[in-house]
PDB file of C-alpha atoms in Angstrom:
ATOM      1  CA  UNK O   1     201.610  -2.506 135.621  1.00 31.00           C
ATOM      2  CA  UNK O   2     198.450  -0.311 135.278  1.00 35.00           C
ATOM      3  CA  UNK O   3     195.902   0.031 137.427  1.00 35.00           C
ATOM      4  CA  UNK O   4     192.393   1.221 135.945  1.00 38.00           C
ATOM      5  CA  UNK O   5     191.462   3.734 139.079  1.00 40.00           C
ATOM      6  CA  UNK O   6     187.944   3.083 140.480  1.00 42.00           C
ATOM      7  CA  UNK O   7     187.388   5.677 143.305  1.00 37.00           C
ATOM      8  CA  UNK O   8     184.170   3.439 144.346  1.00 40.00           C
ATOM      9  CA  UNK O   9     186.374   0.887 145.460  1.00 44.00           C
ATOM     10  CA  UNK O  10     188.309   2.530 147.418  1.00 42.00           C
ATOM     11  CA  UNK O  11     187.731   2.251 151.051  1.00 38.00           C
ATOM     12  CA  UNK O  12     185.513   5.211 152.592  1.00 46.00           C
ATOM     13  CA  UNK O  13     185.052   8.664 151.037  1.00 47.00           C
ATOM     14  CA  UNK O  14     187.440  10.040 153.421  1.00 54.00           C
ATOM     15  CA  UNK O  15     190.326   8.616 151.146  1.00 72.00           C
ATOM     16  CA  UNK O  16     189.054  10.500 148.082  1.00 86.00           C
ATOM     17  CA  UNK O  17     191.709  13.219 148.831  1.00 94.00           C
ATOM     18  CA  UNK O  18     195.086  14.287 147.656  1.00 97.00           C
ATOM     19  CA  UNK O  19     198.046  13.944 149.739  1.00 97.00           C
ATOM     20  CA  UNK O  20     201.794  13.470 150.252  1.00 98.00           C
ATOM     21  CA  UNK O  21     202.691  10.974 152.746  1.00 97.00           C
ATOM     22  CA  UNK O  22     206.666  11.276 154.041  1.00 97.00           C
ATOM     23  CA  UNK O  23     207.776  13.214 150.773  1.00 98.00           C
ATOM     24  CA  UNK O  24     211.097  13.383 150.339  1.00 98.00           C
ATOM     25  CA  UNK O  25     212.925  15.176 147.080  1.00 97.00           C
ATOM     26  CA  UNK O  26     216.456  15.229 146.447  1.00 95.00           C
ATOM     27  CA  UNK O  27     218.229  17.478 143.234  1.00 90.00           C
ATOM     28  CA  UNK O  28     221.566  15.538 143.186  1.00 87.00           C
ATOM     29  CA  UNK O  29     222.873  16.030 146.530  1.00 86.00           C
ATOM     30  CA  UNK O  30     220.391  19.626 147.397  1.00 91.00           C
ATOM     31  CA  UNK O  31     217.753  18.386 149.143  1.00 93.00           C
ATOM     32  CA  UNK O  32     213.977  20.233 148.295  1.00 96.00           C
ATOM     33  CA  UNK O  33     211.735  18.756 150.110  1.00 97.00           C
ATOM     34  CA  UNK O  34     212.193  17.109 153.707  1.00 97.00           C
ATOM     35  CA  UNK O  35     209.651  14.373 155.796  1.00 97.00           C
ATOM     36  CA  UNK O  36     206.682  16.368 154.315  1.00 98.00           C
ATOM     37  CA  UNK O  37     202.858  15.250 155.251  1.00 98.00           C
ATOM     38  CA  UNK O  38     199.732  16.876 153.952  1.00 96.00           C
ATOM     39  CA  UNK O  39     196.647  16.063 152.737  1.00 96.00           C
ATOM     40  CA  UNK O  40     194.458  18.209 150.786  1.00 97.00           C
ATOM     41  CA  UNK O  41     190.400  17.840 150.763  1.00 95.00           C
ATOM     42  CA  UNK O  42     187.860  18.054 147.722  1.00 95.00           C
ATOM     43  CA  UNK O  43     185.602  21.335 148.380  1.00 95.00           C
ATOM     44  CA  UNK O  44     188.454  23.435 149.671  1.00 96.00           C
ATOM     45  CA  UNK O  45     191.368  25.732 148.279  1.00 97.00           C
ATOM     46  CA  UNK O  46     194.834  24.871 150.131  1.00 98.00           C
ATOM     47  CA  UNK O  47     197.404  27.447 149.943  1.00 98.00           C
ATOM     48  CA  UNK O  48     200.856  26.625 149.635  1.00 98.00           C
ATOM     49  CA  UNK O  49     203.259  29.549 151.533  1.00 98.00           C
ATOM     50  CA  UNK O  50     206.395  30.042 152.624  1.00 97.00           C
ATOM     51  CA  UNK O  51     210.014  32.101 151.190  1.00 96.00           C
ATOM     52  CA  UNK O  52     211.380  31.928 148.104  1.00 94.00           C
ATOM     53  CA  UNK O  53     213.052  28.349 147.890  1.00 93.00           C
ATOM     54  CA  UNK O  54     210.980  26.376 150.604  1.00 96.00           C
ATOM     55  CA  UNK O  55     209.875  24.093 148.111  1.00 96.00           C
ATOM     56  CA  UNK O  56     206.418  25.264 147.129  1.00 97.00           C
ATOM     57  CA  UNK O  57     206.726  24.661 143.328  1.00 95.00           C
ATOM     58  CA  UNK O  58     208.469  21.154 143.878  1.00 96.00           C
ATOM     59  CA  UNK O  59     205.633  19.971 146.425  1.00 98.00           C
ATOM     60  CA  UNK O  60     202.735  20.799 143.683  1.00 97.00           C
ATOM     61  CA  UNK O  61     204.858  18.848 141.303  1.00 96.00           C
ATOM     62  CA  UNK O  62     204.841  15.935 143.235  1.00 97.00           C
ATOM     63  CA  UNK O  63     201.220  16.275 143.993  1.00 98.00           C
ATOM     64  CA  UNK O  64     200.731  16.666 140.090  1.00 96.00           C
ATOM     65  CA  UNK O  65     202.512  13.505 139.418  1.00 96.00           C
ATOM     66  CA  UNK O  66     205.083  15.567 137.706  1.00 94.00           C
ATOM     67  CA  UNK O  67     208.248  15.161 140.488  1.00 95.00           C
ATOM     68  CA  UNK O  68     209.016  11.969 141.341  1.00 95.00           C
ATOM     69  CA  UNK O  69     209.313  11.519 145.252  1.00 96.00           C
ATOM     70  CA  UNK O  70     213.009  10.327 145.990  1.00 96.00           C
ATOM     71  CA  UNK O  71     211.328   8.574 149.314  1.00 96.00           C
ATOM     72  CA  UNK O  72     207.570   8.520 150.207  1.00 97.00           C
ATOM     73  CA  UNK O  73     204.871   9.432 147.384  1.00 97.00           C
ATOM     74  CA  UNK O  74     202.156  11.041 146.338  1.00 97.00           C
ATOM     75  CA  UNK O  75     198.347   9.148 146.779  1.00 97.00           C
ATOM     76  CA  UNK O  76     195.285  10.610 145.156  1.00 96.00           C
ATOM     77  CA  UNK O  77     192.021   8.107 146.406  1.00 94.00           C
ATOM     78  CA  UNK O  78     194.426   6.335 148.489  1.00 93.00           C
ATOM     79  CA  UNK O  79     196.512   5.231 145.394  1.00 95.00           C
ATOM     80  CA  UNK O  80     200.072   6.060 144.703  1.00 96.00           C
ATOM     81  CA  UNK O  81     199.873   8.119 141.881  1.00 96.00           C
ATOM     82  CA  UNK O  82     202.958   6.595 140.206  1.00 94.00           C
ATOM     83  CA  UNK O  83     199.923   4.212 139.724  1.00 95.00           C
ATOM     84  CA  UNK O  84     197.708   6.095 137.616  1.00 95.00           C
ATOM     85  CA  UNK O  85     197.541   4.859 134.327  1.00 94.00           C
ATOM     86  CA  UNK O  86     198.583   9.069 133.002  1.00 92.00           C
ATOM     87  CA  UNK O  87     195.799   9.738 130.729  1.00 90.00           C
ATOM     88  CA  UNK O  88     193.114   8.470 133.513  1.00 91.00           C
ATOM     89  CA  UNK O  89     195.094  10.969 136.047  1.00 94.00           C
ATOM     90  CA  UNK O  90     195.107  13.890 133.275  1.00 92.00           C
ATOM     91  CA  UNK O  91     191.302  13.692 133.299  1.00 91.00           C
ATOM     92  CA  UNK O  92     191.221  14.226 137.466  1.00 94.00           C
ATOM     93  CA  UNK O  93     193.988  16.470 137.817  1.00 95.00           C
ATOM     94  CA  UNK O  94     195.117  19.672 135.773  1.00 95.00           C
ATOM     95  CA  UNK O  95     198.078  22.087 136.716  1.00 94.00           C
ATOM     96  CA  UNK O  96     198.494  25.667 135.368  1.00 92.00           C
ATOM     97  CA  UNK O  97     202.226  26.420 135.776  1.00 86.00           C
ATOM     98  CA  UNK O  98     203.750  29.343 135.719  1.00 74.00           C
ATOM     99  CA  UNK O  99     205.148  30.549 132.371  1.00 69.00           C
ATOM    100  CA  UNK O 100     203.288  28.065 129.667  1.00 72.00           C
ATOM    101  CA  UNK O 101     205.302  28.974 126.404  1.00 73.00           C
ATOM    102  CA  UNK O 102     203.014  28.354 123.122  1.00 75.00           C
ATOM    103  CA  UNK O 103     204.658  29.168 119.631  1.00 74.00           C
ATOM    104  CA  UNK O 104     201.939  28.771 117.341  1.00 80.00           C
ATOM    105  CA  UNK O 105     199.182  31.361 116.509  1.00 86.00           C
ATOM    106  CA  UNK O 106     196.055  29.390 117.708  1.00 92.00           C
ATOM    107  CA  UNK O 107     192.952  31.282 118.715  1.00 96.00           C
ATOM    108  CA  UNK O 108     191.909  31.704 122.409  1.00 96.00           C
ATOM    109  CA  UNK O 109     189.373  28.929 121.975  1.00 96.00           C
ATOM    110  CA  UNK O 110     192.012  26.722 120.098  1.00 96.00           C
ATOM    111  CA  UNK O 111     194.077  26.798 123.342  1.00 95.00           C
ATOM    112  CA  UNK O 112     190.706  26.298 125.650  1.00 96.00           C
ATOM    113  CA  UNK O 113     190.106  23.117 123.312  1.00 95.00           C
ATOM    114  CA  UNK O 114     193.787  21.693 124.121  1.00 94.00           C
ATOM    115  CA  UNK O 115     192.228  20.942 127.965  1.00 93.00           C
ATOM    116  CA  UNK O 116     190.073  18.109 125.896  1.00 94.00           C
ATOM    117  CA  UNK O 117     192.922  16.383 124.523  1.00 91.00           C
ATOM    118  CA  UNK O 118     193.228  13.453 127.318  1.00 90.00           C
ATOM    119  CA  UNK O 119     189.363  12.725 126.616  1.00 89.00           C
ATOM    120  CA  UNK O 120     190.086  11.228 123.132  1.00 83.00           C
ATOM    121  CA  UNK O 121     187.340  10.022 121.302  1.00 73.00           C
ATOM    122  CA  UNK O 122     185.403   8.975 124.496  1.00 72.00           C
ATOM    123  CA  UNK O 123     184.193  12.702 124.926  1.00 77.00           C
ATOM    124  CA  UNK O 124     181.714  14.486 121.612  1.00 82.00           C
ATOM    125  CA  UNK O 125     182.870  17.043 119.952  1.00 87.00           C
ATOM    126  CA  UNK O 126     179.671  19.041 120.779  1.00 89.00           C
ATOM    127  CA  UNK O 127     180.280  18.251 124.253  1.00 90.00           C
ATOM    128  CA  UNK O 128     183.616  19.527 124.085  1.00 92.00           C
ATOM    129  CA  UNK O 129     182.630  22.721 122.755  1.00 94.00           C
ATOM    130  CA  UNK O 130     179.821  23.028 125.212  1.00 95.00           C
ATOM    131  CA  UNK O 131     182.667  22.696 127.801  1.00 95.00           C
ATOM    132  CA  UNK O 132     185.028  25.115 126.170  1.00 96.00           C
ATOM    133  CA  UNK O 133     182.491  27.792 125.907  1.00 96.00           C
ATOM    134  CA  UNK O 134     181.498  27.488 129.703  1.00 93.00           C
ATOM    135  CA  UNK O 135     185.545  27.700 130.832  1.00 93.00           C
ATOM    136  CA  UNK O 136     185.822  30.496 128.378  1.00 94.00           C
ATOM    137  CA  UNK O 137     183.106  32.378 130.230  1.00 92.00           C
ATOM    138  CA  UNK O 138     184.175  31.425 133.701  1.00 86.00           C
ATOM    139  CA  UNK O 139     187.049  32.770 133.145  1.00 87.00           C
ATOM    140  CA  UNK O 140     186.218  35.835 131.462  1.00 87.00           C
ATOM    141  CA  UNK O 141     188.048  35.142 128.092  1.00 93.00           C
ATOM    142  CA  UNK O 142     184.869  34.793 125.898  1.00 96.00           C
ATOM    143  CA  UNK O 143     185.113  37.858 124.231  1.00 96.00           C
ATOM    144  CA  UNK O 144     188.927  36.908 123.151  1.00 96.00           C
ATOM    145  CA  UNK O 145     187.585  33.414 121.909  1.00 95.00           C
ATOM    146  CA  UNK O 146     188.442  34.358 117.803  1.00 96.00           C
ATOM    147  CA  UNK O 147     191.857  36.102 119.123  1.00 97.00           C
ATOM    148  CA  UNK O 148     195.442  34.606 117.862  1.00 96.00           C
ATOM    149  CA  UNK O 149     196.572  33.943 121.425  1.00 93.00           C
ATOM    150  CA  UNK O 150     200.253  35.069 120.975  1.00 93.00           C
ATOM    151  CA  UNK O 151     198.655  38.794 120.290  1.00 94.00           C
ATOM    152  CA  UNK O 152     197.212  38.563 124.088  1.00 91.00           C
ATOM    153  CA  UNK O 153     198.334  40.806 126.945  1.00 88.00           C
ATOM    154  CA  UNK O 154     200.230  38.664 129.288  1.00 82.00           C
ATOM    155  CA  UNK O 155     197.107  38.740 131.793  1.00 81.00           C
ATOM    156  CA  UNK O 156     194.874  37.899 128.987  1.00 87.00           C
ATOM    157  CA  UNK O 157     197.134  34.537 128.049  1.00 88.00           C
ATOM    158  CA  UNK O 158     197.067  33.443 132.034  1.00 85.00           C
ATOM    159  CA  UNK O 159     193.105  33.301 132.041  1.00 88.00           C
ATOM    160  CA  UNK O 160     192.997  31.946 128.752  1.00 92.00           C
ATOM    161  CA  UNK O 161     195.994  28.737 130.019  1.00 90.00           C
ATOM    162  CA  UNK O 162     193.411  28.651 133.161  1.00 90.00           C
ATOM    163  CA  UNK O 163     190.479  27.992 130.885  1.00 93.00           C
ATOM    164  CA  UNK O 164     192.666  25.344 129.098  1.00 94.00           C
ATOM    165  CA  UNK O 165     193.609  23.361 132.728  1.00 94.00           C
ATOM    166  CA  UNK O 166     189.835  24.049 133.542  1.00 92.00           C
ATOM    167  CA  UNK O 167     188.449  22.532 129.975  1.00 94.00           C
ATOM    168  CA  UNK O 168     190.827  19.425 131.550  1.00 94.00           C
ATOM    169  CA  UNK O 169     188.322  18.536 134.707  1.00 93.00           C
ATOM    170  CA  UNK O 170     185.709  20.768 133.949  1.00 91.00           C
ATOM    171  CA  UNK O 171     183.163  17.342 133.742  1.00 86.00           C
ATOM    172  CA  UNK O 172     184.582  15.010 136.168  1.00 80.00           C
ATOM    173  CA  UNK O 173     181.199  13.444 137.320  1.00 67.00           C
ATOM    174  CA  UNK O 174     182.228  10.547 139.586  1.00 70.00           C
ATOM    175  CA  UNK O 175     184.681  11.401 141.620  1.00 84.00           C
ATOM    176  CA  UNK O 176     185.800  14.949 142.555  1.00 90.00           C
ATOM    177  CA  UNK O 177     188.648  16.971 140.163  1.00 93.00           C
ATOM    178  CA  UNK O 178     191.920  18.850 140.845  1.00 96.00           C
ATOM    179  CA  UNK O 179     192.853  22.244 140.006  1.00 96.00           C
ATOM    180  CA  UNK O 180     197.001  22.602 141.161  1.00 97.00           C
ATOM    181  CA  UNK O 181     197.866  26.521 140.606  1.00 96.00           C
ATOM    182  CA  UNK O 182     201.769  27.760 140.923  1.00 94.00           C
ATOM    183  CA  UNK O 183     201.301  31.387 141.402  1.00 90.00           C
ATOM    184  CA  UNK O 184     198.734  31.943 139.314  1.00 85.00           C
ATOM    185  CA  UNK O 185     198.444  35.348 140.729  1.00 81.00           C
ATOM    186  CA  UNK O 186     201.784  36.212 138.603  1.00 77.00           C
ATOM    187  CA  UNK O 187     201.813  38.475 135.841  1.00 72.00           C
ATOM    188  CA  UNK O 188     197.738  39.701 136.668  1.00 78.00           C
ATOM    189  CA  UNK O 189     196.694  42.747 137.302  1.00 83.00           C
ATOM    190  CA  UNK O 190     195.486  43.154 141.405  1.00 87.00           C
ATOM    191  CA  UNK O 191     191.683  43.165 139.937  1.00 86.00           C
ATOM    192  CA  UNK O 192     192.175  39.721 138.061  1.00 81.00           C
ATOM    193  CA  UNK O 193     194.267  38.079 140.856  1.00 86.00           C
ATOM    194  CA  UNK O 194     191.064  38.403 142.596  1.00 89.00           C
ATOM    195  CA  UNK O 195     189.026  37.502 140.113  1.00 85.00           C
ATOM    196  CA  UNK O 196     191.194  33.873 139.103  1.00 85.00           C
ATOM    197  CA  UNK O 197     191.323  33.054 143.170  1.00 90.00           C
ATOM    198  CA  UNK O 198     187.725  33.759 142.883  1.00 90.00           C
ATOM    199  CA  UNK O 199     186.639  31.673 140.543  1.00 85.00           C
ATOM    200  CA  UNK O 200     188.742  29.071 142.442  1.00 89.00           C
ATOM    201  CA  UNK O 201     187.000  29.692 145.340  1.00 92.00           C
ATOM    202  CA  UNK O 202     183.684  28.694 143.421  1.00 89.00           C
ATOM    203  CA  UNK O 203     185.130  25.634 142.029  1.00 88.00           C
ATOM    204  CA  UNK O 204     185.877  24.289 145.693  1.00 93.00           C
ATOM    205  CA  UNK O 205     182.245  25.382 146.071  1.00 92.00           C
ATOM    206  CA  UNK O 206     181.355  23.150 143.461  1.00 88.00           C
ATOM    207  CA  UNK O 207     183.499  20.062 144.997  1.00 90.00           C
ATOM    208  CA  UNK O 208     186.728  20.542 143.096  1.00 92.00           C
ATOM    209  CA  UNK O 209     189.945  20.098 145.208  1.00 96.00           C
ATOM    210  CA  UNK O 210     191.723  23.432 144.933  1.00 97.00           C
ATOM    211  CA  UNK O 211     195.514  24.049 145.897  1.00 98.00           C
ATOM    212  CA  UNK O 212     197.411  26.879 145.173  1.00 97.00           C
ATOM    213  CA  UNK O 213     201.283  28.646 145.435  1.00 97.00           C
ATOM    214  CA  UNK O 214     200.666  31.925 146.142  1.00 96.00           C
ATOM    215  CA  UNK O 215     203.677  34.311 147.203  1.00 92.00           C
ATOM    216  CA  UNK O 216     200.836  36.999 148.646  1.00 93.00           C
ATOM    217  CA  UNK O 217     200.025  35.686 152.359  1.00 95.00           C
ATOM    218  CA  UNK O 218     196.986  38.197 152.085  1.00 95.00           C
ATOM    219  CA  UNK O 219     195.563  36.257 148.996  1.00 95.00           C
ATOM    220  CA  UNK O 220     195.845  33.061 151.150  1.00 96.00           C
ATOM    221  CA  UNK O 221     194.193  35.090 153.524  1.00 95.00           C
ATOM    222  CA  UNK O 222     191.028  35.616 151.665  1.00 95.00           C
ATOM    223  CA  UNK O 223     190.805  32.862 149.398  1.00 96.00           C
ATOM    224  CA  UNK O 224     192.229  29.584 151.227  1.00 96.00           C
ATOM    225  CA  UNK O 225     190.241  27.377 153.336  1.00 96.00           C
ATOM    226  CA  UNK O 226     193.521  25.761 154.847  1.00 97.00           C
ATOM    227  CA  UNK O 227     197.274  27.001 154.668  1.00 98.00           C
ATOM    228  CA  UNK O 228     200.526  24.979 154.647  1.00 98.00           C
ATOM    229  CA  UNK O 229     203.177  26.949 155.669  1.00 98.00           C
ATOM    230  CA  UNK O 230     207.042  25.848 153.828  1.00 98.00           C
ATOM    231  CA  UNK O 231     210.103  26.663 155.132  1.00 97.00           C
ATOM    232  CA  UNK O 232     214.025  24.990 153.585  1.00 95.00           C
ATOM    233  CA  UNK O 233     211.724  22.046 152.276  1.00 96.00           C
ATOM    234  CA  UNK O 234     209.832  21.387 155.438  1.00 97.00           C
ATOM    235  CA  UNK O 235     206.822  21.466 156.285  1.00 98.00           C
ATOM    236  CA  UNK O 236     205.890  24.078 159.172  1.00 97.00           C
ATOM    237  CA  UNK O 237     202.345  24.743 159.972  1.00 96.00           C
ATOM    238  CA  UNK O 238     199.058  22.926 158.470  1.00 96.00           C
ATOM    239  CA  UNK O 239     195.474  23.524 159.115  1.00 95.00           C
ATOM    240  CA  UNK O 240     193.384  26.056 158.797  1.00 94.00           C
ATOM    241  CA  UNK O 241     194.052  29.632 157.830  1.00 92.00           C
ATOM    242  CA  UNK O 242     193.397  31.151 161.300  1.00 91.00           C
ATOM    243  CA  UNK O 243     195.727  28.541 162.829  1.00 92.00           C
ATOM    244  CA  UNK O 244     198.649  29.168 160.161  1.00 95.00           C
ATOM    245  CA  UNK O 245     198.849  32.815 159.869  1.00 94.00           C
ATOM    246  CA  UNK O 246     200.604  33.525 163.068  1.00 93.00           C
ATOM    247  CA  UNK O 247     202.489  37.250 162.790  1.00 94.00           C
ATOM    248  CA  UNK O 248     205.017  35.771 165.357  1.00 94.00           C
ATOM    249  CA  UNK O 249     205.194  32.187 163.041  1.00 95.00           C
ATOM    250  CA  UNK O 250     205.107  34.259 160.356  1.00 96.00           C
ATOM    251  CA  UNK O 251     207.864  36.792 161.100  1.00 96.00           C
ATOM    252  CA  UNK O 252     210.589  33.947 161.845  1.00 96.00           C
ATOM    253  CA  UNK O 253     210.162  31.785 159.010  1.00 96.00           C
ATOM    254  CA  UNK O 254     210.174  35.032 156.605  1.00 96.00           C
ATOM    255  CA  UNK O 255     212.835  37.047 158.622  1.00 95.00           C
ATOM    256  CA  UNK O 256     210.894  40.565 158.698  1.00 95.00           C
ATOM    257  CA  UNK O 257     208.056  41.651 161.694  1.00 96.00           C
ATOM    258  CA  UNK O 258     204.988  40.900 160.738  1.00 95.00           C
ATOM    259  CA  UNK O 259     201.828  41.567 162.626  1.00 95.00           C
ATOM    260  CA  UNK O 260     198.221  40.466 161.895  1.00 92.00           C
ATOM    261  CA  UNK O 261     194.967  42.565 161.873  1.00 92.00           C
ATOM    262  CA  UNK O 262     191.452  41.317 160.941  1.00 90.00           C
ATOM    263  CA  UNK O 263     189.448  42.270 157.563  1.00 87.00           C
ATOM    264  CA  UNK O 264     185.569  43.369 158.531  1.00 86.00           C
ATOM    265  CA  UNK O 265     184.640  39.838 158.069  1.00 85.00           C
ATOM    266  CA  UNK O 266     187.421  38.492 160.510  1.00 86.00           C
ATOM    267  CA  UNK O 267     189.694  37.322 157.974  1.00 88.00           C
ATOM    268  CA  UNK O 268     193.590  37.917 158.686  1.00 89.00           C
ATOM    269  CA  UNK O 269     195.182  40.756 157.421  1.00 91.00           C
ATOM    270  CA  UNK O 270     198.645  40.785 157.350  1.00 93.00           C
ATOM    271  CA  UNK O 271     201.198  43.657 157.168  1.00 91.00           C
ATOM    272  CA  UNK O 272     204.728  45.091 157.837  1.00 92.00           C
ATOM    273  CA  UNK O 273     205.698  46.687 161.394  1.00 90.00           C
TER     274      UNK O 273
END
């Protein structure tokens, strides 16, 4: 059965928020994810963290609507999203993965215009181009707008797929949109890591729900509101970024000392001993 999604009638503001509630996720008999509870706010960046295999990627699947939850499930506005009629959730909710293989020769903006798709007919074509050319300038990628995309440094491609999962939410008016990044600091340069977490940083500014896998625990540092720290599919340590990114936490769940400094604006610095 579908269920046309009004966030107005949904009890409170405080359930317009994305969350997991008891998400389990089994691969055969390997389990990935374990009892896990979180719940991410509109107007903040969350950072996913934690080793190699504690289930970062599989979590923001399930929060995409992607994974199905063996036990326990994924709500956006208080709804399960198994409930979300899919092109109503496309239009709240885009992911940027991390390899997106395209084959065909389309130009920069060709690729940007691809984000419209679940708007259909309801959405102008001048409107959509309006839209494209402001995600194509927030993320830099103007200039490359007339490029055939497959000629595109492998940096170049990543802000031009972010422009495409921006051109996705870019006008969600009544209720607040979701950008889900996994790593989208791979395969960028250290001066446009900053720049793509930046420009997620303003769209939390703007209202947007942010959350993002990032393998750096310094990028987390700088960029994310609130951390949730992962560990053999279980959730360790949620809150804010100060609370998470404990050197002692830190150095047991990653198996190497760790010790934490502060930036000149108090922000945690993390590092080797």
């Amino acid at each position: 059965m579908n269920l046309a999604v009004d966030w107005r009638a949904v009890s409170g503001a405080d359930e317009r928020v994305l969350e997991a509630r008891d998400v389990h996720l089994h691969y055969g008999s390997r389990r990935v994810l374990q009892a896990v509870n979180l719940r991410a706010q509109p107007g903040r960046v969350l950072a996913l963290i934690g080793p190699n295999g504690a289930g970062k990627s599989s979590l923001l699947g399930v929060l995409a609507g992607l994974l199905r939850p063996s036990l326990g499930m994924a709500m956006l506005d208080g709804v399960s999203l198994a409930r979300w009629p899919a092109p109503e959730l496309a239009r709240r909710r885009a992911m940027l993965s991390q390899r997106v293989q395209l084959g065909f020769g389309f130009r920069a903006e060709e690729v940007a215009m691809l984000g419209r798709s679940p708007h259909g007919a309801a959405s102008p074509q001048a409107s959509d181009r309006r839209i494209v050319e402001a995600v194509l300038r927030a993320t830099g990628t103007w200039e490359l707008r007339q490029r055939n995309y497959l000629e595109l440094s492998g940096g170049e491609q990543q802000r031009v797929q972010l422009a495409r999962v921006l051109a996705q939410i870019w006008d969600c008016r009544e209720a607040p949109g979701w950008l889900l990044l996994d790593e989208p600091e791979a395969g960028l340069d250290i001066a446009h890591q900053h720049e793509l977490l930046g420009h997620a940083r303003q769209l939390a500014g703007q209202g947007f729900g942010v959350i993002a896998v990032l393998h750096e625990l310094n990028l987390a540092a700088r960029y994310a509101d609130d951390v949730a720290l992962l560990a053999q599919g279980r959730l360790v340590r949620h809150g804010g970024r100060d609370q998470v990114l404990d050197a002692q936490v830190l150095s047991k769940i990653y198996g190497v000392a760790l010790a934490c400094a502060r930036d000149g604006e108090g922000r945690p610095l993390i590092h080797a001993v």
